[in-house]
PDB file of C-alpha atoms in Angstrom:
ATOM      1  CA  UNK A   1     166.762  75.988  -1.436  1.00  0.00           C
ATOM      2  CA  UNK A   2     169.694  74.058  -3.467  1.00  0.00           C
ATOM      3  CA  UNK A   3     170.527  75.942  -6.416  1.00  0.00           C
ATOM      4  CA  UNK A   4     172.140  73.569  -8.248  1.00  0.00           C
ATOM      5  CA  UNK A   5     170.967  70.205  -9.898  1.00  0.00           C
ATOM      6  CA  UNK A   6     173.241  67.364 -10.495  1.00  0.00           C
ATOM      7  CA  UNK A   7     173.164  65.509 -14.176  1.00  0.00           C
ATOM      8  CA  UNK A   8     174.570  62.451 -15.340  1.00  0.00           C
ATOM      9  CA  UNK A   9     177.296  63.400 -17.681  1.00  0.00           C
ATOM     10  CA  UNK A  10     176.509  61.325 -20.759  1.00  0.00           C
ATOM     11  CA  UNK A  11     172.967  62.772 -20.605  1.00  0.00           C
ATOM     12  CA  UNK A  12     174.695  66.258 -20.903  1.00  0.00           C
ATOM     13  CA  UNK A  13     176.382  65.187 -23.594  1.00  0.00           C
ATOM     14  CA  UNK A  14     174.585  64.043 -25.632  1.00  0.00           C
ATOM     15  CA  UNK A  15     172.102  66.719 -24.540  1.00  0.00           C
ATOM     16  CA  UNK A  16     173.627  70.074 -24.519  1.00  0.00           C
ATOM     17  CA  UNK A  17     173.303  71.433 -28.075  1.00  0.00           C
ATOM     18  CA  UNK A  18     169.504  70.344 -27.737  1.00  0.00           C
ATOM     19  CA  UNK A  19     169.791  72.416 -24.308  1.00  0.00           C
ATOM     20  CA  UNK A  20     171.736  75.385 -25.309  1.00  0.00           C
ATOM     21  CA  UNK A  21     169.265  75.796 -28.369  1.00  0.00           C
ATOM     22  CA  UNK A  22     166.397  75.670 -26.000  1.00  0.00           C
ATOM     23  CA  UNK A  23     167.723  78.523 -23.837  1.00  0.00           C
ATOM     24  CA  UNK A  24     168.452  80.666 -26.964  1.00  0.00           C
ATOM     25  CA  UNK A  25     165.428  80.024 -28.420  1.00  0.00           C
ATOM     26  CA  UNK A  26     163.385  79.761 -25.123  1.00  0.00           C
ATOM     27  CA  UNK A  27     159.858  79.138 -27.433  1.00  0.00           C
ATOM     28  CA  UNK A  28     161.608  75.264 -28.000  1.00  0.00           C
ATOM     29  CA  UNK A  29     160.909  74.436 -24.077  1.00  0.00           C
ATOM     30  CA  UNK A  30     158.681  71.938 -25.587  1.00  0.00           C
ATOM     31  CA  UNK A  31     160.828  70.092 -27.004  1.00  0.00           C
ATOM     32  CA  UNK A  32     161.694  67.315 -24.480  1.00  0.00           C
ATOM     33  CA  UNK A  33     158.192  66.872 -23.873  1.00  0.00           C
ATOM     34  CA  UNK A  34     157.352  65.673 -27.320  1.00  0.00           C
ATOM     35  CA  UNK A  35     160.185  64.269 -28.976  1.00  0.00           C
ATOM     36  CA  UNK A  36     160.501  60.640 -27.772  1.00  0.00           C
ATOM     37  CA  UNK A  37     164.208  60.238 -27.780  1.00  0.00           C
ATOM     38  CA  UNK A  38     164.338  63.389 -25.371  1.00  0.00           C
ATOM     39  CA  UNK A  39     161.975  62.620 -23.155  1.00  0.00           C
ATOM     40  CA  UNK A  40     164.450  60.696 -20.693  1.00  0.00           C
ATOM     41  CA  UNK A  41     167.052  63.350 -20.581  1.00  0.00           C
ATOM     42  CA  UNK A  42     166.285  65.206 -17.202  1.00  0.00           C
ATOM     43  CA  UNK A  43     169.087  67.900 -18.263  1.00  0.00           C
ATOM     44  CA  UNK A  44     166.470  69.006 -21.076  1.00  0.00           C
ATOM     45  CA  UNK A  45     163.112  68.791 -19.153  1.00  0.00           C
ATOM     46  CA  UNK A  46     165.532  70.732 -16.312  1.00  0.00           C
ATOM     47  CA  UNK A  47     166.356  73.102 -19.007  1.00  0.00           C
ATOM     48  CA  UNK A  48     162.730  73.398 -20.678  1.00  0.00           C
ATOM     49  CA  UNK A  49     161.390  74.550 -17.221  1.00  0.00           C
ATOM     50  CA  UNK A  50     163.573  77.128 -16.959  1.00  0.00           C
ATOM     51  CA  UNK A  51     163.520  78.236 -20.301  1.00  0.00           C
ATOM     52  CA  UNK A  52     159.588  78.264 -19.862  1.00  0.00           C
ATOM     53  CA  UNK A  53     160.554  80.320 -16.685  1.00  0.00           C
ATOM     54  CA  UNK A  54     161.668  82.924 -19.124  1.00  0.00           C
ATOM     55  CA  UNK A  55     159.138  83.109 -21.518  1.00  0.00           C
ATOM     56  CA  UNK A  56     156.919  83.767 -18.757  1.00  0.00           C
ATOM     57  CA  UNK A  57     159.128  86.275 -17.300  1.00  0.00           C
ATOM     58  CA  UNK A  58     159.609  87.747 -20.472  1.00  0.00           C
ATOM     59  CA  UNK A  59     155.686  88.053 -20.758  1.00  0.00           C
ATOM     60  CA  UNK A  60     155.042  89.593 -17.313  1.00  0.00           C
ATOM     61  CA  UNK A  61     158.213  92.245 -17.537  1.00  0.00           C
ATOM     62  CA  UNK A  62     155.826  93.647 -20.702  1.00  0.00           C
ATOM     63  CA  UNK A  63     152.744  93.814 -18.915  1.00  0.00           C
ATOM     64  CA  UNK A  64     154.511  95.315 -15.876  1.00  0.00           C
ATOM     65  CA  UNK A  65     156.220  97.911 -18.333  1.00  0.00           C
ATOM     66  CA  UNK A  66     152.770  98.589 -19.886  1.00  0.00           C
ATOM     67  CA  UNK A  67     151.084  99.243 -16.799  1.00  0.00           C
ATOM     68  CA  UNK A  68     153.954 100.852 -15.265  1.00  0.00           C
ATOM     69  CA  UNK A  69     154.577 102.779 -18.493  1.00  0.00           C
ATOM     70  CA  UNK A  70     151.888 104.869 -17.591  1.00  0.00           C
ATOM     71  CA  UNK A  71     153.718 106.411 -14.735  1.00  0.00           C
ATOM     72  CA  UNK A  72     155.986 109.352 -15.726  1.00  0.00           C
ATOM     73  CA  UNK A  73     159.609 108.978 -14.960  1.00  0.00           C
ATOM     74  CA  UNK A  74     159.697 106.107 -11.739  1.00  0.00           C
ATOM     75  CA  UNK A  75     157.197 103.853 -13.876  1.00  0.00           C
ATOM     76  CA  UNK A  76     159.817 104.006 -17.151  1.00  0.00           C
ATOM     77  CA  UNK A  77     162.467 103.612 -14.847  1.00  0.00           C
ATOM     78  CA  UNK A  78     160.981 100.579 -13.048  1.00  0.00           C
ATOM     79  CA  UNK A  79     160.213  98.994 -16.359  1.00  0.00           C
ATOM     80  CA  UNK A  80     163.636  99.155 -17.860  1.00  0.00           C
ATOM     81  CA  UNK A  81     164.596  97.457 -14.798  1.00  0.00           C
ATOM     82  CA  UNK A  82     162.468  94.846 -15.102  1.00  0.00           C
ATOM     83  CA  UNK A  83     163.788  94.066 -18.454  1.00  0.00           C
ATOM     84  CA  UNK A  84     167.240  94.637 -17.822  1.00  0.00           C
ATOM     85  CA  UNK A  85     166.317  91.320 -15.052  1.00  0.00           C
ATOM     86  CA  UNK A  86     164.903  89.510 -17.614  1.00  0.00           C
ATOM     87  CA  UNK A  87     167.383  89.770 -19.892  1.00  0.00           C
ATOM     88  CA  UNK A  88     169.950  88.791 -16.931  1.00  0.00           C
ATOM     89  CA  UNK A  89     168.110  85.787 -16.488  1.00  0.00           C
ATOM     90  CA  UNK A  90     168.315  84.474 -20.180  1.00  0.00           C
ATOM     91  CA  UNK A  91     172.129  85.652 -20.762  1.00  0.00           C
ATOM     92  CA  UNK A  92     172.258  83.083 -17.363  1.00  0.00           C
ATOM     93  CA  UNK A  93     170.261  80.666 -18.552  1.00  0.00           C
ATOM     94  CA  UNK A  94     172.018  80.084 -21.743  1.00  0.00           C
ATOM     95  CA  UNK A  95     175.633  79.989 -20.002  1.00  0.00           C
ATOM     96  CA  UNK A  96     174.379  77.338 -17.455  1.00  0.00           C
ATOM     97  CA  UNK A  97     173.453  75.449 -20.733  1.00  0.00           C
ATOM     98  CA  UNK A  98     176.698  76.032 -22.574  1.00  0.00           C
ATOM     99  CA  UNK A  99     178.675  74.862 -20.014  1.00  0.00           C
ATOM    100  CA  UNK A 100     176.560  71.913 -19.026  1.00  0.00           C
ATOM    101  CA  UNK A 101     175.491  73.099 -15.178  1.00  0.00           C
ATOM    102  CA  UNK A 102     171.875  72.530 -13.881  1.00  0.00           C
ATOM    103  CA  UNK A 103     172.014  75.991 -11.727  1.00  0.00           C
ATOM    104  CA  UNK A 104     168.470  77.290 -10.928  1.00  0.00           C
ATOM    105  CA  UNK A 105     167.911  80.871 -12.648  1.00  0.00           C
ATOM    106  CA  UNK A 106     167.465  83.276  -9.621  1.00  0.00           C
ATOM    107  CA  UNK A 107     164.837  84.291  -8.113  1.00  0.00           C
ATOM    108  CA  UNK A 108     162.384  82.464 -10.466  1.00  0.00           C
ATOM    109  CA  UNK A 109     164.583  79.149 -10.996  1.00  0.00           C
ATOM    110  CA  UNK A 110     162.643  77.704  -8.182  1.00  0.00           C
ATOM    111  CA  UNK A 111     159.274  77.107  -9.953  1.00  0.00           C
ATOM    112  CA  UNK A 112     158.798  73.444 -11.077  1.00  0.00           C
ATOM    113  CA  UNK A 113     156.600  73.688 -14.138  1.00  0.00           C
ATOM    114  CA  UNK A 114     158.366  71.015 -15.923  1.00  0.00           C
ATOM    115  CA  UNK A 115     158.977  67.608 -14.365  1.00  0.00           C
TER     116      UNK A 115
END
């Protein structure tokens, strides 16, 4: 799997505070798919999906923790961890954005729900 999509500069440009606002506030994925003059830029719809990515990540790690909570000492354990990888993955998705690279989040930065 190649980790790391290639963007035309200009489109970074005159992208990347409309991508680096998307990864910091992941809820915005939508963003280039309803606002005409953003619909083009493949660097947002690249970083939409993987904002969505973490909103959905985010959502399972606190139904895992839930569940998991249940279970004394290994289950806590195994849901901070969960978290903790969450939270990796959205530091990493906002730094990709800041400094204008299309590198896949891992593990889940393979999943194209966004095209």
């Amino acid at each position: 799997m190649d980790n790391e999509v290639f963007f035309d500069q200009g489109d970074i440009e005159k992208n990347k505070t409309n991508g680096l606002l998307m990864t910091i506030i992941p809820i915005l994925f939508f963003l280039p798919l309803v606002s005409e003059d953003m619909k083009s830029s493949s660097y947002l719809k690249f970083f939409s999906n993987q904002s969505l990515l973490v909103i959905v990540a985010s959502v399972l790690s606190g139904i895992c923790g839930k569940i998991l909570g249940f279970i004394p000492i290994i289950g806590w354990l195994l849901g901070w961890a969960i978290s903790a990888l969450v939270l990796v993955l959205y530091i990493l998705n906002i730094v990709n954005a800041a400094n204008g690279k299309g590198r896949k989040l891992p593990i889940i930065g393979g999943i194209s729900i966004i095209r």
